[in-house]
Every structure is written in structure tokens, then in C-alpha cells.
Amino acid sequence: MPSRTSSTPDSETGDVPTGIGDAGGPADTAHDAAWFEALVRAHATAVHRFVVRRAGREEAEDLAADVLTIAWRRRADVPDGAELPWLYRTAGFVVANHRRKSRPIPVADVPDEVDSDDPAVRAVQEERVREVLGALSARDREVLLLNAWEGLTGDGLAQVLGIGRGGADAALSRARARLREVWAAAEA
């Protein structure tokens, strides 16, 4: 297998390098270029949507590409069978790092353009839903959106949140209860 010192896709050809990764050790043979291409085909759209919902459309492509680049560099760390939760957790870190760079991010703004494949984006355009979600804590909002938008429950939700399964189930239950309370107060 040819080797390279960089493990990011080639900027001119888009080819994913093989061989030695950033850490200088041998590449994981189970997570080779074919594995990465399958990962991208299976999950790139979900990662992009995850980032759009949290950082806005303007930055989404670059941030989603950063997530996939990290997945390539850290491919030995990506758990088989739990790739998407790992990508979501990594995307959360990438978005947080992006925010810390003090770039203005339209987190409160919902895009005017509706993605016809994504009913979750259409639902958030309703002002009342936006207000109720805005009244929740950031943690409750994140737990609810991971469940509602990304379809995560149980172990997947726990992995993205970086907590145990029981903690994730409890966090989701508490967030749902708070959502019901805020929704009822908004109706009154």
C-alpha cells in the first residue's frame, strides 16, 4: 500500500490517501479507503444536515468536510456499527470549536429555504416551535433535537452525548418533561 504523511483528501483530485495516518502508525486495514468511501456515501448527508441545523447553511459544507476529514484521520477510533453517532459527536465538537473562533454563526436563524427532504427544518420555521425550543436550556434542546432530528435513542444518543445509556434515557425523559411544561405555558 502506498504511504503518505497526510491523511486528508487530496485537494486536487479528492482522492483519499492510504497508508500512514497523522499519528505516524500504520493505517487500520479494516478502515481503509473503501470503508471511508462507504462511510461518506452512507452518512455525509446526515452529517451535513446536523451541521446546518447548528451552524447555518453558509458554514455547513466546510464544517461537514472537517468532520469527515477527522473521521479519516481517526478512522481507527470510529466504532464499527456506531459510525453515525460517532460522526454526530465529532460534528458537535467541530461546531463548538467553530463557535469559539468568534465567527458570527446564525444559530438562532432558521434558513428561509426549505429542504424538501427534511421535514424537521420546515417544523422549526413555525415561530411557536422556535420560541418553545428557545425557552429550554441548551442541553435540553440538544437532547431533544438529537432525538427528533437525528433519530437517536438509547446507545446512539448516549454515545453522542458522551454519557451512559441510563443517563441518556434520563436526559431525554427530563427534556421531554420540560418541553411539555414550556409548551403548556406557551398555550396558556
PDB file of N, CA and C in Angstrom, residues 58-138:
ATOM      1  N   GLU A  58     -24.327  28.616   5.553  1.00  0.00           N
ATOM      2  CA  GLU A  58     -23.126  29.237   4.991  1.00  0.00           C
ATOM      3  C   GLU A  58     -21.856  28.451   5.340  1.00  0.00           C
ATOM      4  N   GLU A  59     -21.799  27.920   6.536  1.00  0.00           N
ATOM      5  CA  GLU A  59     -20.607  27.223   7.026  1.00  0.00           C
ATOM      6  C   GLU A  59     -20.722  25.709   6.948  1.00  0.00           C
ATOM      7  N   ALA A  60     -21.883  25.204   6.634  1.00  0.00           N
ATOM      8  CA  ALA A  60     -22.152  23.773   6.761  1.00  0.00           C
ATOM      9  C   ALA A  60     -21.241  22.897   5.908  1.00  0.00           C
ATOM     10  N   GLU A  61     -21.017  23.263   4.671  1.00  0.00           N
ATOM     11  CA  GLU A  61     -20.190  22.407   3.819  1.00  0.00           C
ATOM     12  C   GLU A  61     -18.775  22.274   4.354  1.00  0.00           C
ATOM     13  N   ASP A  62     -18.183  23.389   4.757  1.00  0.00           N
ATOM     14  CA  ASP A  62     -16.823  23.344   5.286  1.00  0.00           C
ATOM     15  C   ASP A  62     -16.760  22.550   6.584  1.00  0.00           C
ATOM     16  N   LEU A  63     -17.726  22.768   7.462  1.00  0.00           N
ATOM     17  CA  LEU A  63     -17.717  22.070   8.747  1.00  0.00           C
ATOM     18  C   LEU A  63     -17.977  20.578   8.566  1.00  0.00           C
ATOM     19  N   ALA A  64     -18.896  20.222   7.683  1.00  0.00           N
ATOM     20  CA  ALA A  64     -19.158  18.805   7.415  1.00  0.00           C
ATOM     21  C   ALA A  64     -17.912  18.146   6.814  1.00  0.00           C
ATOM     22  N   ALA A  65     -17.223  18.866   5.946  1.00  0.00           N
ATOM     23  CA  ALA A  65     -15.975  18.331   5.386  1.00  0.00           C
ATOM     24  C   ALA A  65     -14.928  18.140   6.474  1.00  0.00           C
ATOM     25  N   ASP A  66     -14.884  19.061   7.432  1.00  0.00           N
ATOM     26  CA  ASP A  66     -13.957  18.910   8.558  1.00  0.00           C
ATOM     27  C   ASP A  66     -14.273  17.649   9.356  1.00  0.00           C
ATOM     28  N   VAL A  67     -15.559  17.387   9.581  1.00  0.00           N
ATOM     29  CA  VAL A  67     -15.961  16.195  10.320  1.00  0.00           C
ATOM     30  C   VAL A  67     -15.492  14.939   9.593  1.00  0.00           C
ATOM     31  N   LEU A  68     -15.703  14.898   8.296  1.00  0.00           N
ATOM     32  CA  LEU A  68     -15.303  13.723   7.523  1.00  0.00           C
ATOM     33  C   LEU A  68     -13.785  13.590   7.449  1.00  0.00           C
ATOM     34  N   THR A  69     -13.078  14.708   7.430  1.00  0.00           N
ATOM     35  CA  THR A  69     -11.616  14.659   7.455  1.00  0.00           C
ATOM     36  C   THR A  69     -11.135  14.073   8.776  1.00  0.00           C
ATOM     37  N   ILE A  70     -11.763  14.479   9.853  1.00  0.00           N
ATOM     38  CA  ILE A  70     -11.413  13.925  11.166  1.00  0.00           C
ATOM     39  C   ILE A  70     -11.720  12.425  11.196  1.00  0.00           C
ATOM     40  N   ALA A  71     -12.832  12.030  10.605  1.00  0.00           N
ATOM     41  CA  ALA A  71     -13.174  10.607  10.557  1.00  0.00           C
ATOM     42  C   ALA A  71     -12.101   9.826   9.815  1.00  0.00           C
ATOM     43  N   TRP A  72     -11.557  10.395   8.752  1.00  0.00           N
ATOM     44  CA  TRP A  72     -10.491   9.715   8.017  1.00  0.00           C
ATOM     45  C   TRP A  72      -9.226   9.626   8.874  1.00  0.00           C
ATOM     46  N   ARG A  73      -8.854  10.745   9.488  1.00  0.00           N
ATOM     47  CA  ARG A  73      -7.631  10.757  10.301  1.00  0.00           C
ATOM     48  C   ARG A  73      -7.732   9.841  11.506  1.00  0.00           C
ATOM     49  N   ARG A  74      -8.916   9.762  12.081  1.00  0.00           N
ATOM     50  CA  ARG A  74      -9.100   8.974  13.306  1.00  0.00           C
ATOM     51  C   ARG A  74      -9.900   7.705  13.017  1.00  0.00           C
ATOM     52  N   ARG A  75      -9.775   7.196  11.813  1.00  0.00           N
ATOM     53  CA  ARG A  75     -10.586   6.063  11.382  1.00  0.00           C
ATOM     54  C   ARG A  75     -10.462   4.842  12.285  1.00  0.00           C
ATOM     55  N   ALA A  76      -9.326   4.653  12.928  1.00  0.00           N
ATOM     56  CA  ALA A  76      -9.167   3.519  13.843  1.00  0.00           C
ATOM     57  C   ALA A  76     -10.048   3.691  15.087  1.00  0.00           C
ATOM     58  N   ASP A  77     -10.444   4.922  15.398  1.00  0.00           N
ATOM     59  CA  ASP A  77     -11.273   5.202  16.571  1.00  0.00           C
ATOM     60  C   ASP A  77     -12.768   5.114  16.283  1.00  0.00           C
ATOM     61  N   VAL A  78     -13.145   5.039  15.008  1.00  0.00           N
ATOM     62  CA  VAL A  78     -14.563   5.017  14.643  1.00  0.00           C
ATOM     63  C   VAL A  78     -15.100   3.611  14.900  1.00  0.00           C
ATOM     64  N   PRO A  79     -16.076   3.486  15.804  1.00  0.00           N
ATOM     65  CA  PRO A  79     -16.573   2.150  16.149  1.00  0.00           C
ATOM     66  C   PRO A  79     -17.438   1.555  15.039  1.00  0.00           C
ATOM     67  N   ASP A  80     -17.171   0.325  14.707  1.00  0.00           N
ATOM     68  CA  ASP A  80     -17.989  -0.371  13.709  1.00  0.00           C
ATOM     69  C   ASP A  80     -19.405  -0.525  14.229  1.00  0.00           C
ATOM     70  N   GLY A  81     -20.370  -0.197  13.395  1.00  0.00           N
ATOM     71  CA  GLY A  81     -21.771  -0.308  13.771  1.00  0.00           C
ATOM     72  C   GLY A  81     -22.317   0.920  14.472  1.00  0.00           C
ATOM     73  N   ALA A  82     -21.448   1.839  14.869  1.00  0.00           N
ATOM     74  CA  ALA A  82     -21.888   3.067  15.544  1.00  0.00           C
ATOM     75  C   ALA A  82     -21.210   4.270  14.900  1.00  0.00           C
ATOM     76  N   GLU A  83     -21.051   4.201  13.598  1.00  0.00           N
ATOM     77  CA  GLU A  83     -20.354   5.263  12.895  1.00  0.00           C
ATOM     78  C   GLU A  83     -21.096   6.589  12.971  1.00  0.00           C
ATOM     79  N   LEU A  84     -22.420   6.574  12.748  1.00  0.00           N
ATOM     80  CA  LEU A  84     -23.172   7.819  12.720  1.00  0.00           C
ATOM     81  C   LEU A  84     -23.177   8.535  14.073  1.00  0.00           C
ATOM     82  N   PRO A  85     -23.416   7.846  15.179  1.00  0.00           N
ATOM     83  CA  PRO A  85     -23.303   8.565  16.458  1.00  0.00           C
ATOM     84  C   PRO A  85     -21.904   9.150  16.677  1.00  0.00           C
ATOM     85  N   TRP A  86     -20.872   8.431  16.266  1.00  0.00           N
ATOM     86  CA  TRP A  86     -19.501   8.940  16.397  1.00  0.00           C
ATOM     87  C   TRP A  86     -19.344  10.201  15.546  1.00  0.00           C
ATOM     88  N   LEU A  87     -19.879  10.187  14.340  1.00  0.00           N
ATOM     89  CA  LEU A  87     -19.802  11.357  13.467  1.00  0.00           C
ATOM     90  C   LEU A  87     -20.580  12.533  14.056  1.00  0.00           C
ATOM     91  N   TYR A  88     -21.764  12.277  14.627  1.00  0.00           N
ATOM     92  CA  TYR A  88     -22.539  13.347  15.248  1.00  0.00           C
ATOM     93  C   TYR A  88     -21.781  13.951  16.426  1.00  0.00           C
ATOM     94  N   ARG A  89     -21.183  13.112  17.252  1.00  0.00           N
ATOM     95  CA  ARG A  89     -20.417  13.621  18.400  1.00  0.00           C
ATOM     96  C   ARG A  89     -19.246  14.465  17.911  1.00  0.00           C
ATOM     97  N   THR A  90     -18.552  13.985  16.912  1.00  0.00           N
ATOM     98  CA  THR A  90     -17.437  14.730  16.334  1.00  0.00           C
ATOM     99  C   THR A  90     -17.933  16.040  15.728  1.00  0.00           C
ATOM    100  N   ALA A  91     -19.072  15.997  15.044  1.00  0.00           N
ATOM    101  CA  ALA A  91     -19.647  17.211  14.459  1.00  0.00           C
ATOM    102  C   ALA A  91     -19.989  18.224  15.543  1.00  0.00           C
ATOM    103  N   GLY A  92     -20.489  17.746  16.671  1.00  0.00           N
ATOM    104  CA  GLY A  92     -20.774  18.648  17.785  1.00  0.00           C
ATOM    105  C   GLY A  92     -19.519  19.361  18.261  1.00  0.00           C
ATOM    106  N   PHE A  93     -18.407  18.629  18.337  1.00  0.00           N
ATOM    107  CA  PHE A  93     -17.133  19.239  18.733  1.00  0.00           C
ATOM    108  C   PHE A  93     -16.641  20.229  17.679  1.00  0.00           C
ATOM    109  N   VAL A  94     -16.795  19.867  16.409  1.00  0.00           N
ATOM    110  CA  VAL A  94     -16.355  20.755  15.325  1.00  0.00           C
ATOM    111  C   VAL A  94     -17.152  22.054  15.351  1.00  0.00           C
ATOM    112  N   VAL A  95     -18.462  21.966  15.544  1.00  0.00           N
ATOM    113  CA  VAL A  95     -19.298  23.169  15.607  1.00  0.00           C
ATOM    114  C   VAL A  95     -18.919  24.005  16.825  1.00  0.00           C
ATOM    115  N   ALA A  96     -18.701  23.357  17.968  1.00  0.00           N
ATOM    116  CA  ALA A  96     -18.309  24.096  19.180  1.00  0.00           C
ATOM    117  C   ALA A  96     -16.974  24.804  18.976  1.00  0.00           C
ATOM    118  N   ASN A  97     -16.024  24.139  18.368  1.00  0.00           N
ATOM    119  CA  ASN A  97     -14.730  24.777  18.089  1.00  0.00           C
ATOM    120  C   ASN A  97     -14.892  25.953  17.133  1.00  0.00           C
ATOM    121  N   HIS A  98     -15.752  25.786  16.171  1.00  0.00           N
ATOM    122  CA  HIS A  98     -16.012  26.856  15.208  1.00  0.00           C
ATOM    123  C   HIS A  98     -16.596  28.084  15.917  1.00  0.00           C
ATOM    124  N   ARG A  99     -17.520  27.844  16.833  1.00  0.00           N
ATOM    125  CA  ARG A  99     -18.123  28.946  17.588  1.00  0.00           C
ATOM    126  C   ARG A  99     -17.094  29.659  18.450  1.00  0.00           C
ATOM    127  N   ARG A 100     -16.181  28.899  19.018  1.00  0.00           N
ATOM    128  CA  ARG A 100     -15.157  29.507  19.872  1.00  0.00           C
ATOM    129  C   ARG A 100     -14.213  30.407  19.094  1.00  0.00           C
ATOM    130  N   LYS A 101     -14.160  30.252  17.816  1.00  0.00           N
ATOM    131  CA  LYS A 101     -13.293  31.106  16.995  1.00  0.00           C
ATOM    132  C   LYS A 101     -13.896  32.489  16.794  1.00  0.00           C
ATOM    133  N   SER A 102     -15.004  32.756  17.442  1.00  0.00           N
ATOM    134  CA  SER A 102     -15.675  34.061  17.434  1.00  0.00           C
ATOM    135  C   SER A 102     -16.200  34.472  16.070  1.00  0.00           C
ATOM    136  N   ARG A 103     -16.487  33.513  15.258  1.00  0.00           N
ATOM    137  CA  ARG A 103     -17.142  33.841  13.996  1.00  0.00           C
ATOM    138  C   ARG A 103     -18.628  33.971  14.260  1.00  0.00           C
ATOM    139  N   PRO A 104     -19.274  34.938  13.637  1.00  0.00           N
ATOM    140  CA  PRO A 104     -20.720  35.034  13.838  1.00  0.00           C
ATOM    141  C   PRO A 104     -21.421  33.846  13.172  1.00  0.00           C
ATOM    142  N   ILE A 105     -22.204  33.123  13.963  1.00  0.00           N
ATOM    143  CA  ILE A 105     -22.941  31.972  13.451  1.00  0.00           C
ATOM    144  C   ILE A 105     -24.422  32.218  13.696  1.00  0.00           C
ATOM    145  N   PRO A 106     -25.228  32.144  12.669  1.00  0.00           N
ATOM    146  CA  PRO A 106     -26.660  32.410  12.822  1.00  0.00           C
ATOM    147  C   PRO A 106     -27.399  31.228  13.444  1.00  0.00           C
ATOM    148  N   VAL A 107     -27.056  30.877  14.693  1.00  0.00           N
ATOM    149  CA  VAL A 107     -27.667  29.733  15.351  1.00  0.00           C
ATOM    150  C   VAL A 107     -29.164  29.945  15.534  1.00  0.00           C
ATOM    151  N   ALA A 108     -29.558  31.152  15.876  1.00  0.00           N
ATOM    152  CA  ALA A 108     -30.978  31.412  16.109  1.00  0.00           C
ATOM    153  C   ALA A 108     -31.759  31.535  14.799  1.00  0.00           C
ATOM    154  N   ASP A 109     -31.056  31.784  13.714  1.00  0.00           N
ATOM    155  CA  ASP A 109     -31.725  31.944  12.423  1.00  0.00           C
ATOM    156  C   ASP A 109     -31.988  30.593  11.791  1.00  0.00           C
ATOM    157  N   VAL A 110     -33.178  30.421  11.287  1.00  0.00           N
ATOM    158  CA  VAL A 110     -33.526  29.224  10.551  1.00  0.00           C
ATOM    159  C   VAL A 110     -33.532  29.618   9.080  1.00  0.00           C
ATOM    160  N   PRO A 111     -32.926  28.817   8.215  1.00  0.00           N
ATOM    161  CA  PRO A 111     -32.871  29.175   6.796  1.00  0.00           C
ATOM    162  C   PRO A 111     -34.264  29.399   6.205  1.00  0.00           C
ATOM    163  N   ASP A 112     -34.366  30.365   5.295  1.00  0.00           N
ATOM    164  CA  ASP A 112     -35.633  30.621   4.629  1.00  0.00           C
ATOM    165  C   ASP A 112     -35.972  29.528   3.626  1.00  0.00           C
ATOM    166  N   GLU A 113     -34.920  28.916   3.057  1.00  0.00           N
ATOM    167  CA  GLU A 113     -35.137  27.859   2.077  1.00  0.00           C
ATOM    168  C   GLU A 113     -35.469  26.564   2.795  1.00  0.00           C
ATOM    169  N   VAL A 114     -36.524  25.908   2.339  1.00  0.00           N
ATOM    170  CA  VAL A 114     -36.941  24.655   2.942  1.00  0.00           C
ATOM    171  C   VAL A 114     -36.301  23.510   2.174  1.00  0.00           C
ATOM    172  N   ASP A 115     -35.662  22.592   2.911  1.00  0.00           N
ATOM    173  CA  ASP A 115     -35.120  21.377   2.312  1.00  0.00           C
ATOM    174  C   ASP A 115     -36.290  20.404   2.208  1.00  0.00           C
ATOM    175  N   SER A 116     -36.724  20.125   1.001  1.00  0.00           N
ATOM    176  CA  SER A 116     -37.909  19.294   0.831  1.00  0.00           C
ATOM    177  C   SER A 116     -37.724  17.888   1.383  1.00  0.00           C
ATOM    178  N   ASP A 117     -36.485  17.456   1.571  1.00  0.00           N
ATOM    179  CA  ASP A 117     -36.226  16.134   2.125  1.00  0.00           C
ATOM    180  C   ASP A 117     -36.165  16.146   3.644  1.00  0.00           C
ATOM    181  N   ASP A 118     -36.293  17.295   4.262  1.00  0.00           N
ATOM    182  CA  ASP A 118     -36.084  17.391   5.704  1.00  0.00           C
ATOM    183  C   ASP A 118     -37.254  18.089   6.390  1.00  0.00           C
ATOM    184  N   PRO A 119     -38.252  17.339   6.828  1.00  0.00           N
ATOM    185  CA  PRO A 119     -39.413  17.963   7.476  1.00  0.00           C
ATOM    186  C   PRO A 119     -39.064  18.643   8.791  1.00  0.00           C
ATOM    187  N   ALA A 120     -37.966  18.263   9.418  1.00  0.00           N
ATOM    188  CA  ALA A 120     -37.580  18.897  10.687  1.00  0.00           C
ATOM    189  C   ALA A 120     -37.279  20.375  10.489  1.00  0.00           C
ATOM    190  N   VAL A 121     -36.644  20.732   9.381  1.00  0.00           N
ATOM    191  CA  VAL A 121     -36.337  22.137   9.116  1.00  0.00           C
ATOM    192  C   VAL A 121     -37.629  22.911   8.905  1.00  0.00           C
ATOM    193  N   ARG A 122     -38.583  22.325   8.201  1.00  0.00           N
ATOM    194  CA  ARG A 122     -39.870  23.000   7.995  1.00  0.00           C
ATOM    195  C   ARG A 122     -40.578  23.237   9.322  1.00  0.00           C
ATOM    196  N   ALA A 123     -40.514  22.267  10.219  1.00  0.00           N
ATOM    197  CA  ALA A 123     -41.201  22.387  11.504  1.00  0.00           C
ATOM    198  C   ALA A 123     -40.632  23.524  12.331  1.00  0.00           C
ATOM    199  N   VAL A 124     -39.337  23.744  12.286  1.00  0.00           N
ATOM    200  CA  VAL A 124     -38.713  24.786  13.101  1.00  0.00           C
ATOM    201  C   VAL A 124     -39.051  26.175  12.595  1.00  0.00           C
ATOM    202  N   GLN A 125     -39.502  26.280  11.373  1.00  0.00           N
ATOM    203  CA  GLN A 125     -39.846  27.592  10.857  1.00  0.00           C
ATOM    204  C   GLN A 125     -41.108  28.140  11.520  1.00  0.00           C
ATOM    205  N   GLU A 126     -41.849  27.307  12.157  1.00  0.00           N
ATOM    206  CA  GLU A 126     -43.018  27.806  12.874  1.00  0.00           C
ATOM    207  C   GLU A 126     -42.531  28.577  14.098  1.00  0.00           C
ATOM    208  N   GLU A 127     -42.972  29.774  14.237  1.00  0.00           N
ATOM    209  CA  GLU A 127     -42.499  30.664  15.310  1.00  0.00           C
ATOM    210  C   GLU A 127     -42.715  30.078  16.701  1.00  0.00           C
ATOM    211  N   ARG A 128     -43.837  29.468  16.925  1.00  0.00           N
ATOM    212  CA  ARG A 128     -44.128  28.935  18.253  1.00  0.00           C
ATOM    213  C   ARG A 128     -43.144  27.831  18.644  1.00  0.00           C
ATOM    214  N   VAL A 129     -42.847  26.960  17.720  1.00  0.00           N
ATOM    215  CA  VAL A 129     -41.881  25.896  17.997  1.00  0.00           C
ATOM    216  C   VAL A 129     -40.525  26.513  18.316  1.00  0.00           C
ATOM    217  N   ARG A 130     -40.142  27.503  17.545  1.00  0.00           N
ATOM    218  CA  ARG A 130     -38.861  28.178  17.775  1.00  0.00           C
ATOM    219  C   ARG A 130     -38.821  28.822  19.162  1.00  0.00           C
ATOM    220  N   GLU A 131     -39.912  29.467  19.557  1.00  0.00           N
ATOM    221  CA  GLU A 131     -39.968  30.108  20.871  1.00  0.00           C
ATOM    222  C   GLU A 131     -39.885  29.088  22.002  1.00  0.00           C
ATOM    223  N   VAL A 132     -40.610  27.992  21.867  1.00  0.00           N
ATOM    224  CA  VAL A 132     -40.594  26.969  22.915  1.00  0.00           C
ATOM    225  C   VAL A 132     -39.210  26.344  23.019  1.00  0.00           C
ATOM    226  N   LEU A 133     -38.604  26.017  21.900  1.00  0.00           N
ATOM    227  CA  LEU A 133     -37.252  25.455  21.942  1.00  0.00           C
ATOM    228  C   LEU A 133     -36.265  26.458  22.529  1.00  0.00           C
ATOM    229  N   GLY A 134     -36.456  27.730  22.215  1.00  0.00           N
ATOM    230  CA  GLY A 134     -35.577  28.765  22.742  1.00  0.00           C
ATOM    231  C   GLY A 134     -35.694  28.949  24.247  1.00  0.00           C
ATOM    232  N   ALA A 135     -36.827  28.569  24.803  1.00  0.00           N
ATOM    233  CA  ALA A 135     -37.035  28.699  26.245  1.00  0.00           C
ATOM    234  C   ALA A 135     -36.386  27.560  27.028  1.00  0.00           C
ATOM    235  N   LEU A 136     -35.991  26.503  26.352  1.00  0.00           N
ATOM    236  CA  LEU A 136     -35.346  25.374  27.014  1.00  0.00           C
ATOM    237  C   LEU A 136     -33.853  25.642  27.193  1.00  0.00           C
ATOM    238  N   SER A 137     -33.242  24.900  28.091  1.00  0.00           N
ATOM    239  CA  SER A 137     -31.783  25.013  28.244  1.00  0.00           C
ATOM    240  C   SER A 137     -31.110  24.445  26.998  1.00  0.00           C
ATOM    241  N   ALA A 138     -29.874  24.842  26.790  1.00  0.00           N
ATOM    242  CA  ALA A 138     -29.127  24.352  25.624  1.00  0.00           C
ATOM    243  C   ALA A 138     -29.020  22.833  25.657  1.00  0.00           C
TER     244      ALA A 138
END
